[in-house]
Amino acid sequence: MATRLVQINMKARNDSTLGGFWAQALGWEVSSEGPGVTNLEPEGFVYPDPVAVCIDLVVSSEPKTAKNRVHVDLATTSAAHQAQVVARLKDLGATAADVGQGDVPWTVMADPEGNEFCVLDPRPLYQDTGPIAAVVVDCADPRAMARFWSEATDWTLHEVTDQGARLRSAKGVGPYLEFVRTPDVKSGWNRVHLDVRPYPGDDPEAEAERLRSLGATPVDLGQDVPWRVLVDPEGNEFCLLTPS
C-alpha cells in the first residue's frame, strides 16, 4: 500500500482571486468543486497524475501570521527567463519578499495574500518538472522527514543530507518534494499543506493505520468529512483523501 502526493491545499481569504493569480502564474486552468474552493491544474490534465501536483485554494477567514512552512519553487530555463518570470509575476500582483535569504541566486516573492514562493535560477535538475520545480517543506530533521514521506508515499528518495532531502514520484515526472532544515519553529496550523490519496481499491482506514505506524498522528477536527486529517512526525498537517 502507498499514497500519492496529489495536491497542495492553500488557505485563502479570497480563493477565486488568489486562484486567478496562481492560474496565470503557472499557466494552468481554473475550476471549482464548490463554493469557497478553487481548483488549479494544467490544461488537459487527467487527475490524479504525478506529472503535476495540483493546487486547491480553500477560503478561510484566519489571518496569515507567520512564514508558511510549505511553499513552491518555480522553475526557469535561463537568467533571462528568470527575470521575465519575476517581472510578469510582479505585474500580476506578486511582491518581493525578505525571509532572511540574503544574497542568493533565486528570487523570493509573495503572492497577493502574502504566501511566500521562490523563482529559482536556472538549474538542470528542474528542466523537466513543469512550472513548479519543487514543493518545499521547512523542517528540523530532513532525514527523519524523508524517511517518513518516502515510506508514506510511492515517491523515491533522490538525495538526503543533514541540511535537506529530495524526493520525486517513482515515475520520474513532475515536481520534487523537498525538505529543508530551518531553525524556525512551527506555530499554529499550516495555511499550506499537502494532500495525499490512496490508490483505487485500497482501504482508507488500513492506509490511515499504516501512516500512524510510520509516525503520523490523527487529528480530530470534529467535522463529518470523508477525508482524514493527520500530522507528520514534525506536526505538519496533511489530509488523506479517499481513493481515486
Coordinates of N, CA and C in Angstrom, one line a residue:
M1 N 0.8 -1.2 0.0 CA 0.0 0.0 0.0 C 0.9 1.2 0.0
A2 N 0.3 2.3 -0.5 CA 1.1 3.6 -0.6 C 0.1 4.7 -0.9
T3 N 0.5 5.9 -0.6 CA -0.3 7.0 -1.1 C 0.4 7.8 -2.2
R4 N -0.3 8.7 -2.8 CA 0.3 9.6 -3.8 C 0.1 11.0 -3.4
L5 N 1.2 11.8 -3.5 CA 1.0 13.3 -3.3 C 0.3 13.8 -4.5
V6 N -0.9 14.3 -4.3 CA -1.8 14.7 -5.4 C -2.0 16.2 -5.5
Q7 N -1.9 16.9 -4.4 CA -2.2 18.4 -4.4 C -1.7 19.1 -3.2
I8 N -1.6 20.4 -3.4 CA -1.3 21.3 -2.3 C -2.6 22.0 -1.9
N9 N -2.9 22.1 -0.6 CA -4.1 22.8 -0.1 C -3.6 24.1 0.4
M10 N -4.1 25.2 -0.1 CA -3.7 26.6 0.3 C -4.9 27.4 0.8
K11 N -4.9 27.8 2.0 CA -6.0 28.6 2.5 C -5.9 30.0 1.9
A12 N -7.1 30.7 1.7 CA -7.1 32.0 1.1 C -8.2 32.8 1.6
R13 N -8.0 34.1 1.7 CA -9.1 35.0 2.1 C -10.1 35.0 1.0
N14 N -9.6 35.1 -0.3 CA -10.5 35.1 -1.5 C -9.9 34.0 -2.4
D15 N -10.5 32.8 -2.4 CA -10.0 31.7 -3.2 C -10.0 32.0 -4.7
S16 N -11.1 32.7 -5.1 CA -11.2 32.9 -6.5 C -10.1 33.9 -7.1
T17 N -9.9 35.0 -6.3 CA -8.9 36.0 -6.7 C -7.5 35.4 -6.7
L18 N -7.2 34.7 -5.6 CA -5.9 34.1 -5.4 C -5.7 33.0 -6.4
G19 N -6.8 32.2 -6.7 CA -6.7 31.2 -7.7 C -6.4 31.8 -9.1
G20 N -7.0 32.9 -9.4 CA -6.7 33.6 -10.6 C -5.2 34.0 -10.8
F21 N -4.7 34.5 -9.7 CA -3.2 34.8 -9.7 C -2.4 33.6 -10.0
W22 N -2.6 32.5 -9.3 CA -1.8 31.3 -9.5 C -2.0 30.6 -10.8
A23 N -3.3 30.7 -11.3 CA -3.5 30.1 -12.6 C -2.7 30.8 -13.7
Q24 N -2.7 32.2 -13.6 CA -1.9 32.9 -14.6 C -0.4 32.7 -14.4
A25 N 0.0 32.6 -13.1 CA 1.4 32.4 -12.8 C 1.9 31.1 -13.4
L26 N 1.1 30.0 -13.3 CA 1.5 28.7 -13.7 C 1.1 28.4 -15.1
G27 N 0.2 29.1 -15.7 CA -0.4 28.8 -17.0 C -1.4 27.6 -16.9
W28 N -2.1 27.5 -15.8 CA -3.0 26.4 -15.5 C -4.4 26.8 -15.7
E29 N -5.3 25.8 -15.7 CA -6.7 26.1 -15.8 C -7.4 26.1 -14.4
V30 N -8.5 26.9 -14.4 CA -9.3 27.1 -13.1 C -10.6 26.4 -13.2
S31 N -10.9 25.7 -12.1 CA -12.3 25.1 -11.9 C -12.7 25.2 -10.5
S32 N -13.9 24.8 -10.1 CA -14.3 24.8 -8.7 C -15.2 23.6 -8.4
E33 N -14.9 22.9 -7.4 CA -15.7 21.8 -6.9 C -16.8 22.2 -6.0
G34 N -16.9 23.5 -5.7 CA -18.0 24.0 -4.8 C -17.6 25.4 -4.3
P35 N -18.6 26.0 -3.6 CA -18.4 27.4 -3.1 C -17.2 27.4 -2.1
G36 N -16.3 28.4 -2.3 CA -15.2 28.6 -1.4 C -14.0 27.7 -1.7
V37 N -14.0 27.1 -2.9 CA -12.9 26.2 -3.3 C -12.6 26.5 -4.8
T38 N -11.3 26.8 -5.1 CA -10.9 27.0 -6.4 C -9.8 25.9 -6.7
N39 N -9.9 25.2 -7.8 CA -9.0 24.1 -8.2 C -8.2 24.5 -9.4
L40 N -6.9 24.3 -9.3 CA -6.0 24.6 -10.4 C -5.3 23.3 -10.9
E41 N -5.2 23.2 -12.2 CA -4.4 22.0 -12.7 C -4.0 22.4 -14.2
P42 N -3.0 21.7 -14.7 CA -2.6 22.0 -16.1 C -3.7 21.7 -17.1
E43 N -3.6 22.4 -18.2 CA -4.6 22.2 -19.3 C -4.5 20.7 -19.8
G44 N -5.6 20.1 -19.9 CA -5.7 18.7 -20.4 C -5.3 17.7 -19.4
F45 N -5.1 18.1 -18.1 CA -4.6 17.2 -17.1 C -5.7 16.2 -16.7
V46 N -5.3 14.9 -16.5 CA -6.3 13.9 -16.0 C -5.9 13.5 -14.6
Y47 N -6.7 14.0 -13.7 CA -6.4 13.8 -12.2 C -6.7 12.3 -11.8
P48 N -5.8 11.8 -10.9 CA -4.5 12.3 -10.5 C -3.4 11.7 -11.4
D49 N -2.4 12.5 -11.6 CA -1.2 12.1 -12.4 C 0.0 12.8 -11.8
P50 N 1.1 12.0 -11.6 CA 2.3 12.6 -10.9 C 3.0 13.6 -11.8
V51 N 2.6 13.8 -13.0 CA 3.2 14.8 -13.8 C 3.0 16.2 -13.3
A52 N 2.0 16.4 -12.4 CA 1.8 17.7 -11.7 C 1.2 17.4 -10.3
V53 N 1.6 18.3 -9.4 CA 0.9 18.4 -8.1 C 0.0 19.6 -8.2
C54 N -1.3 19.3 -8.1 CA -2.3 20.4 -8.3 C -2.4 21.3 -7.1
I55 N -3.2 22.4 -7.2 CA -3.4 23.3 -6.1 C -4.9 23.5 -5.9
D56 N -5.3 23.3 -4.6 CA -6.6 23.6 -4.2 C -6.6 24.8 -3.3
L57 N -7.3 25.9 -3.6 CA -7.4 27.1 -2.8 C -8.7 27.0 -2.0
V58 N -8.7 27.1 -0.7 CA -9.9 26.9 0.1 C -10.0 28.2 1.0
V59 N -11.2 28.8 0.9 CA -11.5 30.0 1.6 C -11.3 29.9 3.1
S60 N -10.7 30.8 3.8 CA -10.5 30.8 5.2 C -10.4 32.2 5.7
S61 N -11.1 32.5 6.9 CA -11.0 33.8 7.5 C -9.8 34.0 8.4
E62 N -9.1 32.9 8.7 CA -8.0 33.0 9.6 C -6.8 33.8 8.9
P63 N -6.3 34.8 9.6 CA -5.2 35.6 9.0 C -3.9 34.8 8.9
K64 N -3.1 35.2 8.0 CA -1.7 34.7 7.9 C -0.9 35.4 8.9
T65 N -0.2 34.7 9.8 CA 0.5 35.4 10.9 C 2.0 35.0 10.9
A66 N 2.5 34.1 10.1 CA 3.9 33.7 10.1 C 4.2 33.2 8.7
K67 N 5.5 33.0 8.5 CA 6.0 32.5 7.2 C 5.5 31.0 7.1
N68 N 5.0 30.8 5.9 CA 4.5 29.4 5.6 C 5.6 28.4 5.7
R69 N 5.3 27.2 6.2 CA 6.3 26.2 6.3 C 6.3 25.3 5.0
V70 N 5.3 25.5 4.1 CA 5.3 24.8 2.8 C 5.2 25.9 1.7
H71 N 6.0 25.8 0.7 CA 5.9 26.8 -0.4 C 6.3 26.1 -1.7
V72 N 6.1 26.7 -2.8 CA 6.5 26.2 -4.1 C 7.7 27.0 -4.6
D73 N 8.6 26.3 -5.3 CA 9.7 26.9 -6.1 C 9.3 26.8 -7.6
L74 N 9.4 27.9 -8.3 CA 9.1 27.9 -9.7 C 10.4 27.7 -10.6
A75 N 10.3 26.9 -11.6 CA 11.4 26.6 -12.5 C 11.6 27.7 -13.5
T76 N 12.9 27.9 -13.9 CA 13.2 28.8 -15.1 C 14.2 28.1 -15.9
T77 N 14.4 28.6 -17.1 CA 15.3 27.9 -18.1 C 16.6 28.7 -18.4
S78 N 16.6 30.0 -18.0 CA 17.8 30.8 -18.2 C 17.7 32.0 -17.3
A79 N 18.8 32.8 -17.2 CA 18.7 34.0 -16.4 C 17.7 35.0 -17.0
A80 N 17.7 35.1 -18.3 CA 16.7 36.0 -18.9 C 15.3 35.5 -18.6
H81 N 15.0 34.2 -18.7 CA 13.7 33.7 -18.4 C 13.3 34.0 -16.9
Q82 N 14.3 33.8 -16.0 CA 14.0 34.1 -14.6 C 13.6 35.6 -14.4
A83 N 14.3 36.5 -15.1 CA 14.0 37.9 -15.0 C 12.6 38.2 -15.5
Q84 N 12.3 37.5 -16.7 CA 11.0 37.7 -17.3 C 9.8 37.2 -16.4
V85 N 10.1 36.0 -15.7 CA 9.1 35.4 -14.8 C 8.8 36.4 -13.6
V86 N 9.9 36.9 -13.1 CA 9.8 37.8 -11.9 C 9.0 39.0 -12.3
A87 N 9.3 39.6 -13.4 CA 8.6 40.8 -13.9 C 7.2 40.5 -14.1
R88 N 6.9 39.4 -14.8 CA 5.5 39.1 -15.1 C 4.7 38.9 -13.8
L89 N 5.3 38.2 -12.8 CA 4.6 37.9 -11.6 C 4.3 39.2 -10.8
K90 N 5.3 40.2 -10.9 CA 5.0 41.5 -10.2 C 3.9 42.2 -10.9
D91 N 3.8 42.1 -12.2 CA 2.6 42.7 -12.9 C 1.3 42.0 -12.5
L92 N 1.3 40.7 -12.1 CA 0.1 40.0 -11.7 C -0.2 40.3 -10.2
G93 N 0.7 41.0 -9.5 CA 0.4 41.3 -8.1 C 1.3 40.7 -7.1
A94 N 2.3 40.0 -7.5 CA 3.3 39.5 -6.5 C 4.3 40.6 -6.1
T95 N 4.9 40.4 -4.9 CA 5.8 41.4 -4.4 C 7.1 40.7 -4.0
A96 N 8.2 41.4 -3.9 CA 9.4 40.9 -3.4 C 9.3 40.6 -1.9
A97 N 9.9 39.5 -1.4 CA 9.8 39.1 0.0 C 11.2 38.9 0.6
D98 N 11.3 39.3 1.8 CA 12.6 39.1 2.6 C 12.3 38.1 3.7
V99 N 12.8 36.9 3.6 CA 12.7 35.9 4.7 C 14.0 35.6 5.3
G100 N 15.0 36.5 5.1 CA 16.3 36.4 5.6 C 17.2 35.6 4.7
Q101 N 16.9 35.6 3.4 CA 17.6 34.7 2.5 C 19.0 35.3 2.1
G102 N 19.2 36.6 2.3 CA 20.5 37.2 2.0 C 20.7 37.2 0.5
D103 N 22.0 37.2 0.1 CA 22.3 37.3 -1.3 C 22.3 35.9 -1.9
V104 N 21.2 35.6 -2.6 CA 21.1 34.2 -3.2 C 20.7 34.4 -4.7
P105 N 20.9 33.4 -5.5 CA 20.6 33.5 -7.0 C 19.2 33.4 -7.3
W106 N 18.3 32.9 -6.4 CA 16.9 32.8 -6.6 C 16.2 34.0 -6.1
T107 N 15.0 34.2 -6.5 CA 14.2 35.4 -6.1 C 13.1 35.0 -5.2
V108 N 13.0 35.5 -4.0 CA 11.9 35.2 -3.1 C 10.8 36.2 -3.2
M109 N 9.6 35.7 -3.4 CA 8.4 36.6 -3.6 C 7.3 36.2 -2.8
A110 N 6.2 37.0 -2.8 CA 5.0 36.7 -2.1 C 3.8 36.9 -3.0
D111 N 2.8 36.0 -3.0 CA 1.7 36.2 -3.8 C 0.8 37.3 -3.2
P112 N -0.3 37.7 -3.8 CA -1.1 38.8 -3.3 C -1.7 38.7 -1.9
E113 N -1.7 37.4 -1.4 CA -2.1 37.3 0.0 C -0.9 37.0 1.0
G114 N 0.3 37.2 0.5 CA 1.5 37.1 1.3 C 2.1 35.7 1.4
N115 N 1.7 34.7 0.6 CA 2.2 33.4 0.6 C 3.6 33.4 -0.1
E116 N 4.6 33.0 0.6 CA 6.0 33.0 0.0 C 6.1 32.0 -1.1
F117 N 7.0 32.3 -2.1 CA 7.4 31.3 -3.1 C 8.7 31.8 -3.7
C118 N 9.4 30.9 -4.4 CA 10.7 31.3 -5.0 C 10.6 31.1 -6.5
V119 N 11.3 32.0 -7.2 CA 11.5 31.9 -8.6 C 13.0 31.5 -8.7
L120 N 13.3 30.2 -9.0 CA 14.6 29.7 -9.0 C 15.5 30.2 -10.2
D121 N 16.8 30.3 -9.9 CA 17.7 30.5 -11.0 C 17.7 29.2 -11.8
P122 N 18.1 29.2 -13.1 CA 18.0 28.0 -14.0 C 18.9 26.9 -13.4
R123 N 18.3 25.7 -13.3 CA 19.1 24.5 -12.8 C 18.7 23.3 -13.7
P124 N 19.7 22.6 -14.2 CA 19.4 21.4 -15.0 C 18.4 20.4 -14.3
L125 N 18.5 20.3 -13.0 CA 17.7 19.3 -12.3 C 16.2 19.5 -12.5
Y126 N 15.8 20.8 -12.7 CA 14.4 21.1 -12.8 C 13.9 21.4 -14.2
Q127 N 14.6 21.0 -15.2 CA 14.2 21.4 -16.6 C 13.0 20.6 -17.1
D128 N 12.7 19.5 -16.4 CA 11.5 18.7 -16.9 C 10.4 18.6 -15.9
T129 N 10.3 19.5 -15.0 CA 9.4 19.3 -13.9 C 8.0 20.0 -14.2
G130 N 8.0 20.9 -15.2 CA 6.8 21.7 -15.4 C 7.1 23.0 -14.6
P131 N 6.1 23.9 -14.5 CA 6.3 25.2 -13.9 C 6.7 25.2 -12.4
I132 N 6.2 24.2 -11.7 CA 6.6 24.0 -10.3 C 7.8 23.1 -10.3
A133 N 8.9 23.6 -9.8 CA 10.1 22.8 -9.7 C 10.1 21.9 -8.5
A134 N 9.6 22.4 -7.4 CA 9.6 21.7 -6.2 C 8.5 22.2 -5.2
V135 N 8.0 21.3 -4.4 CA 7.2 21.7 -3.3 C 8.1 21.5 -2.1
V136 N 8.3 22.6 -1.3 CA 9.4 22.7 -0.3 C 8.7 22.8 1.1
V137 N 9.2 22.0 2.0 CA 8.7 21.9 3.4 C 9.9 22.3 4.3
D138 N 9.7 23.3 5.2 CA 10.6 23.6 6.2 C 10.6 22.5 7.3
C139 N 11.7 22.1 7.8 CA 11.7 21.1 8.9 C 12.9 21.2 9.8
A140 N 12.9 20.5 10.8 CA 14.0 20.4 11.8 C 15.0 19.3 11.4
D141 N 14.5 18.2 10.9 CA 15.2 17.0 10.6 C 14.9 16.4 9.3
P142 N 15.6 16.9 8.2 CA 15.4 16.4 6.9 C 15.5 14.9 6.7
R143 N 16.4 14.2 7.4 CA 16.5 12.8 7.3 C 15.3 12.1 7.8
A144 N 14.7 12.5 9.0 CA 13.5 11.9 9.5 C 12.3 12.1 8.6
M145 N 12.2 13.3 8.1 CA 11.1 13.7 7.3 C 11.1 12.9 6.0
A146 N 12.3 12.8 5.4 CA 12.5 12.0 4.2 C 12.1 10.5 4.4
R147 N 12.5 10.0 5.5 CA 12.2 8.6 5.8 C 10.7 8.4 5.9
F148 N 10.0 9.3 6.6 CA 8.5 9.2 6.8 C 7.8 9.3 5.4
W149 N 8.2 10.4 4.7 CA 7.4 10.7 3.5 C 7.7 9.7 2.4
S150 N 8.9 9.2 2.3 CA 9.2 8.2 1.3 C 8.5 6.9 1.6
E151 N 8.3 6.6 2.9 CA 7.5 5.4 3.2 C 6.0 5.6 3.1
A152 N 5.6 6.8 3.4 CA 4.2 7.1 3.4 C 3.6 7.2 1.9
T153 N 4.5 7.6 1.0 CA 4.1 7.7 -0.4 C 4.9 6.8 -1.3
D154 N 4.5 6.8 -2.6 CA 5.3 5.9 -3.5 C 6.4 6.8 -4.2
W155 N 6.8 7.9 -3.5 CA 7.8 8.7 -4.1 C 9.2 8.2 -3.7
T156 N 10.2 8.4 -4.6 CA 11.5 7.9 -4.4 C 12.5 8.9 -3.9
L157 N 13.3 8.5 -2.9 CA 14.2 9.4 -2.3 C 15.4 9.5 -3.2
H158 N 15.8 10.8 -3.6 CA 16.9 11.0 -4.6 C 18.1 11.5 -3.9
E159 N 17.9 12.2 -2.8 CA 19.1 12.8 -2.1 C 18.7 13.1 -0.6
V160 N 19.6 12.9 0.3 CA 19.3 13.2 1.7 C 20.6 13.6 2.4
T161 N 20.6 14.7 3.1 CA 21.8 15.1 3.9 C 21.2 15.7 5.2
D162 N 22.0 16.2 6.1 CA 21.6 16.8 7.3 C 20.9 18.1 7.1
Q163 N 21.1 18.7 5.9 CA 20.5 20.0 5.6 C 19.3 20.0 4.7
G164 N 19.1 18.9 4.0 CA 18.0 18.8 3.1 C 17.8 17.4 2.5
A165 N 16.6 17.2 1.9 CA 16.3 15.9 1.3 C 15.4 16.2 0.1
R166 N 15.4 15.3 -0.9 CA 14.7 15.5 -2.1 C 14.1 14.2 -2.6
L167 N 12.7 14.2 -2.8 CA 12.0 13.0 -3.3 C 11.3 13.4 -4.6
R168 N 11.0 12.4 -5.4 CA 10.2 12.6 -6.6 C 9.3 11.4 -6.9
S169 N 8.3 11.5 -7.6 CA 7.4 10.4 -8.0 C 8.3 9.3 -8.5
A170 N 7.9 8.1 -8.2 CA 8.6 6.9 -8.7 C 8.6 6.8 -10.2
K171 N 7.6 7.5 -10.9 CA 7.6 7.5 -12.3 C 8.6 8.5 -12.9
G172 N 9.3 9.3 -12.1 CA 10.3 10.2 -12.6 C 9.8 11.4 -13.3
V173 N 8.6 11.8 -13.0 CA 7.9 13.0 -13.6 C 7.5 14.0 -12.6
G174 N 7.2 15.2 -13.0 CA 6.6 16.2 -12.1 C 7.6 16.8 -11.2
P175 N 7.1 17.6 -10.2 CA 8.0 18.4 -9.3 C 8.6 17.4 -8.3
Y176 N 9.6 18.0 -7.6 CA 10.2 17.3 -6.5 C 9.5 17.7 -5.2
L177 N 9.6 16.9 -4.2 CA 9.2 17.2 -2.8 C 10.5 17.3 -2.0
E178 N 10.7 18.5 -1.5 CA 12.0 18.8 -0.8 C 11.8 19.2 0.7
F179 N 12.6 18.7 1.5 CA 12.6 19.1 2.9 C 13.9 19.8 3.3
V180 N 13.8 21.0 3.8 CA 14.9 21.9 4.0 C 15.0 22.3 5.5
R181 N 16.2 22.0 6.1 CA 16.4 22.3 7.5 C 16.3 23.8 7.7
T182 N 15.5 24.2 8.8 CA 15.3 25.6 9.1 C 15.2 25.7 10.6
P183 N 15.7 26.8 11.2 CA 15.6 27.0 12.7 C 14.2 27.4 13.1
D184 N 13.4 27.8 12.2 CA 12.0 28.3 12.5 C 11.2 27.2 13.2
V185 N 10.5 27.6 14.2 CA 9.6 26.7 15.0 C 8.2 26.8 14.4
K186 N 7.6 25.7 14.2 CA 6.2 25.7 13.8 C 5.3 26.3 14.8
S187 N 4.4 27.2 14.4 CA 3.4 27.8 15.3 C 2.1 27.8 14.6
G188 N 1.1 27.3 15.2 CA -0.3 27.3 14.6 C -0.4 26.3 13.5
W189 N -1.6 26.3 12.9 CA -1.9 25.5 11.7 C -1.2 26.0 10.5
N190 N -0.7 25.1 9.6 CA -0.1 25.5 8.4 C -1.2 25.9 7.4
R191 N -1.0 27.1 6.8 CA -2.0 27.6 5.9 C -1.8 26.9 4.5
V192 N -0.7 26.3 4.3 CA -0.5 25.5 3.1 C -0.1 24.1 3.6
H193 N -0.8 23.1 3.1 CA -0.4 21.7 3.5 C -0.5 20.8 2.3
L194 N -0.1 19.5 2.5 CA -0.1 18.5 1.4 C -1.3 17.6 1.6
D195 N -1.8 17.2 0.4 CA -2.9 16.2 0.4 C -2.4 15.0 -0.3
V196 N -2.6 13.8 0.3 CA -2.3 12.5 -0.4 C -3.5 11.7 -0.6
R197 N -3.4 10.8 -1.5 CA -4.6 9.9 -1.9 C -4.1 8.5 -2.1
P198 N -4.9 7.5 -1.5 CA -4.6 6.1 -1.8 C -4.9 5.8 -3.2
Y199 N -4.4 4.6 -3.6 CA -4.7 4.1 -5.0 C -6.1 3.5 -5.0
P200 N -6.7 3.4 -6.2 CA -8.0 2.8 -6.3 C -8.1 1.4 -5.7
G201 N -9.1 1.1 -4.9 CA -9.2 -0.2 -4.4 C -8.6 -0.4 -3.0
D202 N -7.7 0.6 -2.6 CA -7.1 0.5 -1.3 C -8.1 0.9 -0.2
D203 N -7.9 0.4 1.0 CA -8.8 0.7 2.1 C -8.2 1.9 2.9
P204 N -9.0 3.0 2.9 CA -8.5 4.2 3.5 C -8.2 4.0 5.0
E205 N -9.0 3.2 5.7 CA -8.7 3.0 7.1 C -7.4 2.2 7.3
A206 N -7.2 1.2 6.5 CA -6.0 0.5 6.6 C -4.8 1.4 6.2
E207 N -5.0 2.3 5.3 CA -3.9 3.2 4.9 C -3.6 4.2 6.0
A208 N -4.7 4.7 6.7 CA -4.5 5.6 7.8 C -3.8 4.9 8.9
E209 N -4.1 3.6 9.2 CA -3.4 2.9 10.2 C -1.9 2.7 9.8
R210 N -1.6 2.4 8.6 CA -0.2 2.3 8.1 C 0.5 3.6 8.3
L211 N -0.1 4.7 8.0 CA 0.5 6.0 8.2 C 0.8 6.3 9.7
R212 N -0.1 5.9 10.6 CA 0.1 6.0 12.0 C 1.3 5.2 12.5
S213 N 1.4 4.0 11.9 CA 2.5 3.1 12.3 C 3.9 3.7 11.9
L214 N 3.8 4.6 10.8 CA 5.1 5.2 10.4 C 5.4 6.4 11.2
G215 N 4.5 6.9 12.0 CA 4.8 8.1 12.8 C 3.8 9.2 12.7
A216 N 2.7 9.1 11.9 CA 1.7 10.1 11.7 C 0.8 10.0 12.9
T217 N 0.1 11.2 13.2 CA -0.8 11.2 14.3 C -2.1 11.8 13.8
P218 N -3.3 11.1 14.1 CA -4.6 11.6 13.6 C -5.0 12.9 14.4
V219 N -5.7 13.7 13.7 CA -6.2 15.0 14.2 C -7.8 15.0 14.1
D220 N -8.4 15.2 15.2 CA -9.9 15.2 15.2 C -10.4 16.7 15.1
L221 N -11.0 17.0 14.0 CA -11.5 18.4 13.8 C -12.9 18.5 14.2
G222 N -13.5 17.4 14.6 CA -14.9 17.5 14.9 C -15.8 17.7 13.7
Q223 N -15.4 17.4 12.6 CA -16.1 17.6 11.3 C -16.5 16.3 10.7
D224 N -17.6 16.2 10.1 CA -18.0 15.0 9.3 C -17.6 15.1 7.9
V225 N -16.3 14.7 7.6 CA -15.8 14.8 6.3 C -15.2 13.5 5.8
P226 N -15.2 13.2 4.5 CA -14.8 11.9 4.0 C -13.3 11.7 4.1
W227 N -12.5 12.7 4.3 CA -11.0 12.6 4.4 C -10.6 12.5 5.8
R228 N -9.3 12.1 6.0 CA -8.8 12.0 7.3 C -7.6 13.0 7.4
V229 N -7.6 13.8 8.6 CA -6.5 14.7 8.8 C -5.5 14.1 9.8
L230 N -4.3 14.2 9.4 CA -3.2 13.7 10.2 C -2.1 14.7 10.3
V231 N -1.1 14.5 11.2 CA 0.1 15.3 11.2 C 1.3 14.4 11.0
D232 N 2.3 14.9 10.3 CA 3.5 14.1 10.2 C 4.4 14.2 11.4
P233 N 5.5 13.5 11.5 CA 6.3 13.5 12.7 C 6.8 14.8 13.3
E234 N 6.7 15.9 12.4 CA 7.1 17.2 12.9 C 5.9 18.1 13.1
G235 N 4.7 17.5 13.0 CA 3.5 18.2 13.3 C 2.8 19.0 12.1
N236 N 3.3 18.7 10.9 CA 2.7 19.3 9.7 C 1.4 18.6 9.3
E237 N 0.4 19.3 9.2 CA -0.9 18.7 8.9 C -0.9 18.2 7.4
F238 N -1.6 17.1 7.2 CA -1.8 16.7 5.8 C -3.1 15.9 5.8
C239 N -3.7 15.8 4.6 CA -5.0 15.1 4.5 C -4.8 13.8 3.7
L240 N -5.4 12.8 4.2 CA -5.5 11.5 3.5 C -6.9 11.5 2.8
L241 N -6.9 11.7 1.5 CA -8.2 11.8 0.8 C -8.7 10.3 0.5
T242 N -9.9 10.3 0.0 CA -10.5 9.0 -0.4 C -9.8 8.5 -1.7
P243 N -9.8 7.1 -1.9 CA -9.1 6.6 -3.1 C -9.7 7.1 -4.4
S244 N -8.9 7.3 -5.4 CA -9.4 7.7 -6.7 C -8.4 7.3 -7.8

